[in-house]
Short mmCIF file of C-alpha atoms in Angstrom, two decimals:
data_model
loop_
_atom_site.label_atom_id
_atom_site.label_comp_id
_atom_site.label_asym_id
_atom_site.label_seq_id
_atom_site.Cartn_x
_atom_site.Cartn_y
_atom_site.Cartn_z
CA UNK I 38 -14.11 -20.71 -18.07
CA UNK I 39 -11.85 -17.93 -17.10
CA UNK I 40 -8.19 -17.58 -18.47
CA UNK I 41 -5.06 -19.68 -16.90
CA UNK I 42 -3.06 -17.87 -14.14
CA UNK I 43 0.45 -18.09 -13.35
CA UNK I 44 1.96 -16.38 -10.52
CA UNK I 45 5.90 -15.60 -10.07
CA UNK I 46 6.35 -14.98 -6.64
CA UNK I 47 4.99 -17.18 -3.66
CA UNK I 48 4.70 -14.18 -0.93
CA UNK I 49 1.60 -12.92 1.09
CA UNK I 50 0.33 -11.07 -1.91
CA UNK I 51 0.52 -13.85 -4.45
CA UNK I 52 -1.13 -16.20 -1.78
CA UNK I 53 -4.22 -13.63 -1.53
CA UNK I 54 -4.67 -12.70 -4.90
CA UNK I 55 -4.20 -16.07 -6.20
CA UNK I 56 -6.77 -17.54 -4.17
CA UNK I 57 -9.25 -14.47 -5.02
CA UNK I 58 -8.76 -15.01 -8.57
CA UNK I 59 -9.52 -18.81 -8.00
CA UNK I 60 -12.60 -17.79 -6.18
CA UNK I 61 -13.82 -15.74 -8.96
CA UNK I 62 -13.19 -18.68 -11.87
CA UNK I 63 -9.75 -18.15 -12.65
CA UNK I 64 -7.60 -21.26 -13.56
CA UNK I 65 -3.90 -21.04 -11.53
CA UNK I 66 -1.93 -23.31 -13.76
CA UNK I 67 1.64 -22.65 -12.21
CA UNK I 68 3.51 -20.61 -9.28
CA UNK I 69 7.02 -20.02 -9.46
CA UNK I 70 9.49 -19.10 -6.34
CA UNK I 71 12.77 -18.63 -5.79
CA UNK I 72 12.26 -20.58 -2.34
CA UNK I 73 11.09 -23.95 -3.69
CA UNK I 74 9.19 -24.83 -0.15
CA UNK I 75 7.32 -21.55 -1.32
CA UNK I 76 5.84 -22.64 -4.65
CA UNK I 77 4.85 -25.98 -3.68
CA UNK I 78 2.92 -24.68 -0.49
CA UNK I 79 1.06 -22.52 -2.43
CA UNK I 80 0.70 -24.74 -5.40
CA UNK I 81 -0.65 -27.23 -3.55
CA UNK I 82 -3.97 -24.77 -2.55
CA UNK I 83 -4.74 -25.38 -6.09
CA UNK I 84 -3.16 -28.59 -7.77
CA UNK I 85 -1.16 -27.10 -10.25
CA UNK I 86 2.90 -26.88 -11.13
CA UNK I 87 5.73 -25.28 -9.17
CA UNK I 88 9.09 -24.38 -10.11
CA UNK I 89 11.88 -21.99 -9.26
CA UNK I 90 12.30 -20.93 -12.14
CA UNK I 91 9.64 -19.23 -14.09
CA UNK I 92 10.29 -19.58 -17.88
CA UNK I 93 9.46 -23.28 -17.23
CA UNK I 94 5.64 -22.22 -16.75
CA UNK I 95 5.14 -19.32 -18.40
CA UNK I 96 4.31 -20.66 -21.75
CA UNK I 97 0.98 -22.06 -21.29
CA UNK I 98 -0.78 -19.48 -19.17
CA UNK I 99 -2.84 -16.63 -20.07
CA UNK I 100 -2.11 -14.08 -17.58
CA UNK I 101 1.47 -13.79 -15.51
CA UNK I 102 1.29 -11.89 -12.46
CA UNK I 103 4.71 -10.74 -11.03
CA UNK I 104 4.21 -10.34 -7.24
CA UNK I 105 8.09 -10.37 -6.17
CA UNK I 106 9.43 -7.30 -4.45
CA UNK I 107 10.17 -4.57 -6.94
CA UNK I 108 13.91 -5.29 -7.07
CA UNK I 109 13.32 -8.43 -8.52
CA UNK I 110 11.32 -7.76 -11.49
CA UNK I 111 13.01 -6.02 -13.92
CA UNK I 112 15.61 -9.74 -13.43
CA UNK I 113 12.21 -11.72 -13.72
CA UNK I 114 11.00 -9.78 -16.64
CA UNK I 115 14.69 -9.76 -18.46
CA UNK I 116 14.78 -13.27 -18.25
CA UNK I 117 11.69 -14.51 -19.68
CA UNK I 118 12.06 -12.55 -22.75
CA UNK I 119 15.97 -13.90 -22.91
CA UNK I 120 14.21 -17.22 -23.12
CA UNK I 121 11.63 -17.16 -25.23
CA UNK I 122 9.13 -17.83 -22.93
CA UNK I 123 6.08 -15.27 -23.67
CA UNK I 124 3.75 -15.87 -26.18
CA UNK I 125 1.45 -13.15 -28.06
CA UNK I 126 -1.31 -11.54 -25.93
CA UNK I 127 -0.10 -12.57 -23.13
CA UNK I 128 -1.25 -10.69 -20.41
CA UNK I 129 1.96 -9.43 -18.26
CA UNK I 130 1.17 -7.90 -14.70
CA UNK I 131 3.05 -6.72 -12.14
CA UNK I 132 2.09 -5.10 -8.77
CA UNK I 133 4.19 -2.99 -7.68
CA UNK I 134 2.55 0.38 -6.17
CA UNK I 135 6.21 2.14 -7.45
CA UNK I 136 7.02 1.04 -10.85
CA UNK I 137 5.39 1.70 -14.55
CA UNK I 138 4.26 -0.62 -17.04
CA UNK I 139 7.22 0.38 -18.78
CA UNK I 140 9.48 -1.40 -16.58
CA UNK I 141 8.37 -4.49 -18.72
CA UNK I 142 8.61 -3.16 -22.17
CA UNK I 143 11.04 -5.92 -23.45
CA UNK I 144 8.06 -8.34 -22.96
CA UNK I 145 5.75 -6.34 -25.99
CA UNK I 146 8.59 -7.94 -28.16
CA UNK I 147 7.05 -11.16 -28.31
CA UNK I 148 3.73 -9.27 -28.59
CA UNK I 149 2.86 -9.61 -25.10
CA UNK I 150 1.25 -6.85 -23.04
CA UNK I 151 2.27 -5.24 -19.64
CA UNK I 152 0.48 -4.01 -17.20
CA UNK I 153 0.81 -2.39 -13.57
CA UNK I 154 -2.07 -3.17 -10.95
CA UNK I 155 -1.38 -2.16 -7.79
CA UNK I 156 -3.82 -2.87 -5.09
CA UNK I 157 -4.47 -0.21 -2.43
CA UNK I 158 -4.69 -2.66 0.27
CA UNK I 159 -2.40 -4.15 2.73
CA UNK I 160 -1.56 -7.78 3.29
CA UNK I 161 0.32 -8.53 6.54
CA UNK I 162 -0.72 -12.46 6.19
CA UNK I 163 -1.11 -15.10 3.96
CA UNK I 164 -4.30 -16.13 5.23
CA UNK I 165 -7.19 -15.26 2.41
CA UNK I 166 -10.69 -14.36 3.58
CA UNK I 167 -14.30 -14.69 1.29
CA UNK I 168 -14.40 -11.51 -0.71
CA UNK I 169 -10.99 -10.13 0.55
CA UNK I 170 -10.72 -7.75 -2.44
CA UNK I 171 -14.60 -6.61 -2.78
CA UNK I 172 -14.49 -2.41 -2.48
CA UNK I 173 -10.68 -2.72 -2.83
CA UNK I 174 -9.08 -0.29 -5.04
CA UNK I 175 -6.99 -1.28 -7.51
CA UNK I 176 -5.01 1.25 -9.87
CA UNK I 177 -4.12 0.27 -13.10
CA UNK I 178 -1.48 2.14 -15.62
CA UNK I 179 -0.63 1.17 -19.25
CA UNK I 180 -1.29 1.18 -22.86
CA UNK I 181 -5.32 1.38 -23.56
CA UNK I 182 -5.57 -2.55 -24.07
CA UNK I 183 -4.03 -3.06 -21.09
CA UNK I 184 -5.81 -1.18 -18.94
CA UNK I 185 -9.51 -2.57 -20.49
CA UNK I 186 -8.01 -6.33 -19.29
CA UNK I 187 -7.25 -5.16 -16.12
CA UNK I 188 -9.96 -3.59 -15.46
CA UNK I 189 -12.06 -6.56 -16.01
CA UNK I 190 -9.74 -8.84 -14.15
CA UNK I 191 -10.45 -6.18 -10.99
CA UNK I 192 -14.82 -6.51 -11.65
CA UNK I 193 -14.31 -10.02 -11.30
CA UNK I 194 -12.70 -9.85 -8.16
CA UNK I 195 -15.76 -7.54 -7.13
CA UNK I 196 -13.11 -4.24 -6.79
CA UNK I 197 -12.78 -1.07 -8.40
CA UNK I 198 -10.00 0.13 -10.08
CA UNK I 199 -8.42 4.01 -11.03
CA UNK I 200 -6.17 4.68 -13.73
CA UNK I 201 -3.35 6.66 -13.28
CA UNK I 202 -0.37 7.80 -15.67
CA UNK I 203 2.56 5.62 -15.30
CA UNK I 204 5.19 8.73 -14.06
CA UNK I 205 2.74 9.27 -10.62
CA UNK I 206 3.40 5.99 -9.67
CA UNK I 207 6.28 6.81 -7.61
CA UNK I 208 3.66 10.16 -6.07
CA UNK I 209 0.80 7.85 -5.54
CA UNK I 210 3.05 4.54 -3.93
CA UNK I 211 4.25 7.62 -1.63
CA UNK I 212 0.97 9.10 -1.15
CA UNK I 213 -0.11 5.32 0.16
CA UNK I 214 2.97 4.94 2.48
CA UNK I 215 1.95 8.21 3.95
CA UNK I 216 -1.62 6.27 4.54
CA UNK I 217 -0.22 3.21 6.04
CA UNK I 218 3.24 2.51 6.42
CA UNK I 219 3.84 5.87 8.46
CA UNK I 220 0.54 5.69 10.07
CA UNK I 221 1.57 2.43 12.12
CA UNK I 222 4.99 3.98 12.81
CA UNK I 223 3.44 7.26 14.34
CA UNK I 224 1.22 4.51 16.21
CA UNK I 225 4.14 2.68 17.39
CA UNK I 226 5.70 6.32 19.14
CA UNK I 227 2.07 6.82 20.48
CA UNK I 228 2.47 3.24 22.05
CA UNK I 229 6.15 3.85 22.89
CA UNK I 230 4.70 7.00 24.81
CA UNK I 231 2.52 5.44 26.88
CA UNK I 232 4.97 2.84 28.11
CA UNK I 233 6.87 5.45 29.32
CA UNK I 234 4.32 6.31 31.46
CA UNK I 235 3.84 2.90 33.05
CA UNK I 236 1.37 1.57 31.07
CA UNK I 237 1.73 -2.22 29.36
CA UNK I 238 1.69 -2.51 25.65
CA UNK I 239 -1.40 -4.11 25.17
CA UNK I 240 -3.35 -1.82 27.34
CA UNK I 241 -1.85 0.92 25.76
CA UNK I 242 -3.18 -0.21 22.30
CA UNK I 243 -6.54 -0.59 23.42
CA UNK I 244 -6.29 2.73 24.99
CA UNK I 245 -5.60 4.43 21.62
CA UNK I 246 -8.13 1.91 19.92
CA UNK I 247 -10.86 4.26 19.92
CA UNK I 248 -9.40 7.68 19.48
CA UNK I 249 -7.60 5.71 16.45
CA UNK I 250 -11.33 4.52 14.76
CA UNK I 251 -13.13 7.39 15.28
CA UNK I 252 -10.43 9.64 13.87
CA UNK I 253 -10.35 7.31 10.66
CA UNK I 254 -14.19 7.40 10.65
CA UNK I 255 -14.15 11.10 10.68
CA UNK I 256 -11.72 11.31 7.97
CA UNK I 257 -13.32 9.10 5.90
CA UNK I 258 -16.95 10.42 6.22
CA UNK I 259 -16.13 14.27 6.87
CA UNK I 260 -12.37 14.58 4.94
CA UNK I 261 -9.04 15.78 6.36
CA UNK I 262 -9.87 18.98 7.67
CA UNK I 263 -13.11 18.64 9.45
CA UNK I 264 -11.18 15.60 11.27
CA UNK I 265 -8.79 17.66 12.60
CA UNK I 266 -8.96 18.38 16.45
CA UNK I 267 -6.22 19.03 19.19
CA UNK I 268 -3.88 21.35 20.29
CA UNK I 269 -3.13 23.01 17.16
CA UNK I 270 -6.59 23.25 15.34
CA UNK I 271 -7.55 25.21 19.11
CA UNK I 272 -4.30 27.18 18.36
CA UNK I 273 -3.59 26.42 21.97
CA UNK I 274 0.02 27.95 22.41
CA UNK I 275 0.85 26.80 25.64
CA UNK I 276 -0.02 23.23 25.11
CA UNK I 277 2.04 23.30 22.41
CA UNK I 278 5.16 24.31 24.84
CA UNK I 279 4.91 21.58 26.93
CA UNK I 280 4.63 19.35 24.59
CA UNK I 281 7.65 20.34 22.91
CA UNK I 282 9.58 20.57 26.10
CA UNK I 283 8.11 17.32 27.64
CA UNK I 284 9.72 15.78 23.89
CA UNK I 285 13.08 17.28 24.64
CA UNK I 286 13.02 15.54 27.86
CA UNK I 287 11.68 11.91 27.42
CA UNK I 288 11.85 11.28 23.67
CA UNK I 289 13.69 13.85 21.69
CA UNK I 290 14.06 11.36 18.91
CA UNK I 291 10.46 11.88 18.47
CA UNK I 292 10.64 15.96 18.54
CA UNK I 293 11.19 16.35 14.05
CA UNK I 294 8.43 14.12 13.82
CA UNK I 295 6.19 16.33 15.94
CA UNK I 296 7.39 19.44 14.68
CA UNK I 297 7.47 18.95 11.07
CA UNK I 298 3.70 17.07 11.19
CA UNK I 299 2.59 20.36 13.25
CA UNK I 300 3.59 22.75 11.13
CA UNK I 301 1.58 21.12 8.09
CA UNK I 302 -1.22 20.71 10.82
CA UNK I 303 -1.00 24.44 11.11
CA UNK I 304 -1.12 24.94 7.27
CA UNK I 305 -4.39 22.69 7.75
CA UNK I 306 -5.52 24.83 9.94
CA UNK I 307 -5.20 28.48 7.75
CA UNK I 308 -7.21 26.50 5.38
CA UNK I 309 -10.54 26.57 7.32
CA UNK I 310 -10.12 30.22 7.55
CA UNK I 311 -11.73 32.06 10.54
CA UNK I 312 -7.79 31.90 12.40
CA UNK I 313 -6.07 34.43 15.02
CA UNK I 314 -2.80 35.14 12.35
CA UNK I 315 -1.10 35.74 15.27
CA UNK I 316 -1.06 32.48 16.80
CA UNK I 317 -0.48 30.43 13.42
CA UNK I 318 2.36 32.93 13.15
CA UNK I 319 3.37 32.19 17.03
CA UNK I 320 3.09 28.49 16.32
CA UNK I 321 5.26 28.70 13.03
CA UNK I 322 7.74 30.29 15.07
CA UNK I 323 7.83 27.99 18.03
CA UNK I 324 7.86 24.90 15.80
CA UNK I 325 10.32 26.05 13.56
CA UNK I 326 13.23 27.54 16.30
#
């Protein structure tokens, strides 16, 4: 039998992770929420105790996983070692992609041990699937002994984990929001485009559907630069103009984001080698004046 689980925090990741850690013979003994309609609906998934407030459950358990937003935890954490309420070898995650272990040193005073496991994966719904987490990354930053437990915690959930130092947390999180988080809003102006030109939402999604998974699969399979097509990888100059004056005169809003993404497209682009210096230079200029 696996160790007891108790989860602080009731939100989209708690309700996936919980239910993967069930599915892989962990116990979840307790789930704590500030929104007491939270904890029970979630606690009910596996019979076990709710609360709102977490020192009542954190006693008995052999893992705590923290999955509140990140301005919440350093409270969370405060407050269960104000009241007692760790117990040695305890087993003290958080996962936040931002924050260090470190953020939860108080708990190693009751000779508990903290841990940051972030997964590299994003969960838009509570709604678990069968071997949600398998090829998932995980990365994992603490002391040594840390680390180990996590790391097994992550092979039972059929993942893989990386290990990072805990001051390129904030450098990876931001690496990741580059990934995702600014992907769908780039996606959203490609969308907000198309309306303009007449065409409804929906078919404009499914318009970009493929040009959107076969860029990814390039990416994926060939890396960044051999990915890399379009106006600026030809070092087509004139396309380049109207682009930037068709921006100035339907969405200007959208003209820094084009301009400053360009110009590291063009840095891309002296990488393969084989360029006309000229045009990079002419395409500096333009998207720089």
């Amino acid at each position: 039998m696996k160790e007891r689980v108790t989860f602080i925090g009731a939100g989209n990741v708690a309700w996936n992770l919980s239910h993967a850690l069930h599915e892989s013979g962990y116990r979840i003994g307790g789930i704590s929420s500030r929104k007491k309609s939270s904890a029970k609906k979630l606690a009910a998934k596996f019979k076990c105790a709710f609360t709102t407030d977490p020192t009542h459950i954190t006693q008995n358990t052999d893992i705590i996983f923290i999955t509140t937003p990140d301005s919440a935890i350093n409270e969370i954490v405060n407050a269960l070692c104000a009241e007692k309420s760790l117990n040695k070898n305890q087993l003290i995650v958080h996962t936040s992609g931002l924050l260090s272990a470190k953020s939860m040193n108080c708990v190693k005073k009751w000779g508990a041990i903290p841990l940051s496991m972030h997964p590299a994966f994003s969960f838009s719904s509570p709604l678990f699937k069968k071997n949600e987490f398998k090829g998932v990354y995980f990365v994992l930053e603490g002391s040594s002994r840390a680390v180990e437990k996590g790391k097994t915690i992550v092979r039972n959930l059929g993942a893989k984990s990386i290990v990072i130092a805990g001051e390129m947390k904030p450098l990876y999180h931001l690496a990741l929001v580059f990934a995702s988080n600014l992907f769908v809003g780039i996606e959203d102006m490609a969308v907000n485009l198309l309306s303009q030109c007449g065409i409804e939402e929906k078919d404009a999604r499914n318009l970009i559907k493929p040009l959107v998974e076969v860029t990814e699969k390039n990416i994926l399979e060939k890396g960044t630069l051999k990915a890399l097509t379009g106006p600026v990888e030809r070092e087509d100059i004139e396309t380049l103009k109207k682009h930037l004056s068709t921006l100035t005169k339907y969405k200007y809003a959208y003209k820094k984001v084009y301009t400053e993404l360009s110009k590291h497209l063009v840095t891309m682009v002296e990488k393969k080698g084989e360029v006309d210096k000229k045009a990079l230079w002419l395409m500096r200029k333009m998207l720089s004046d």
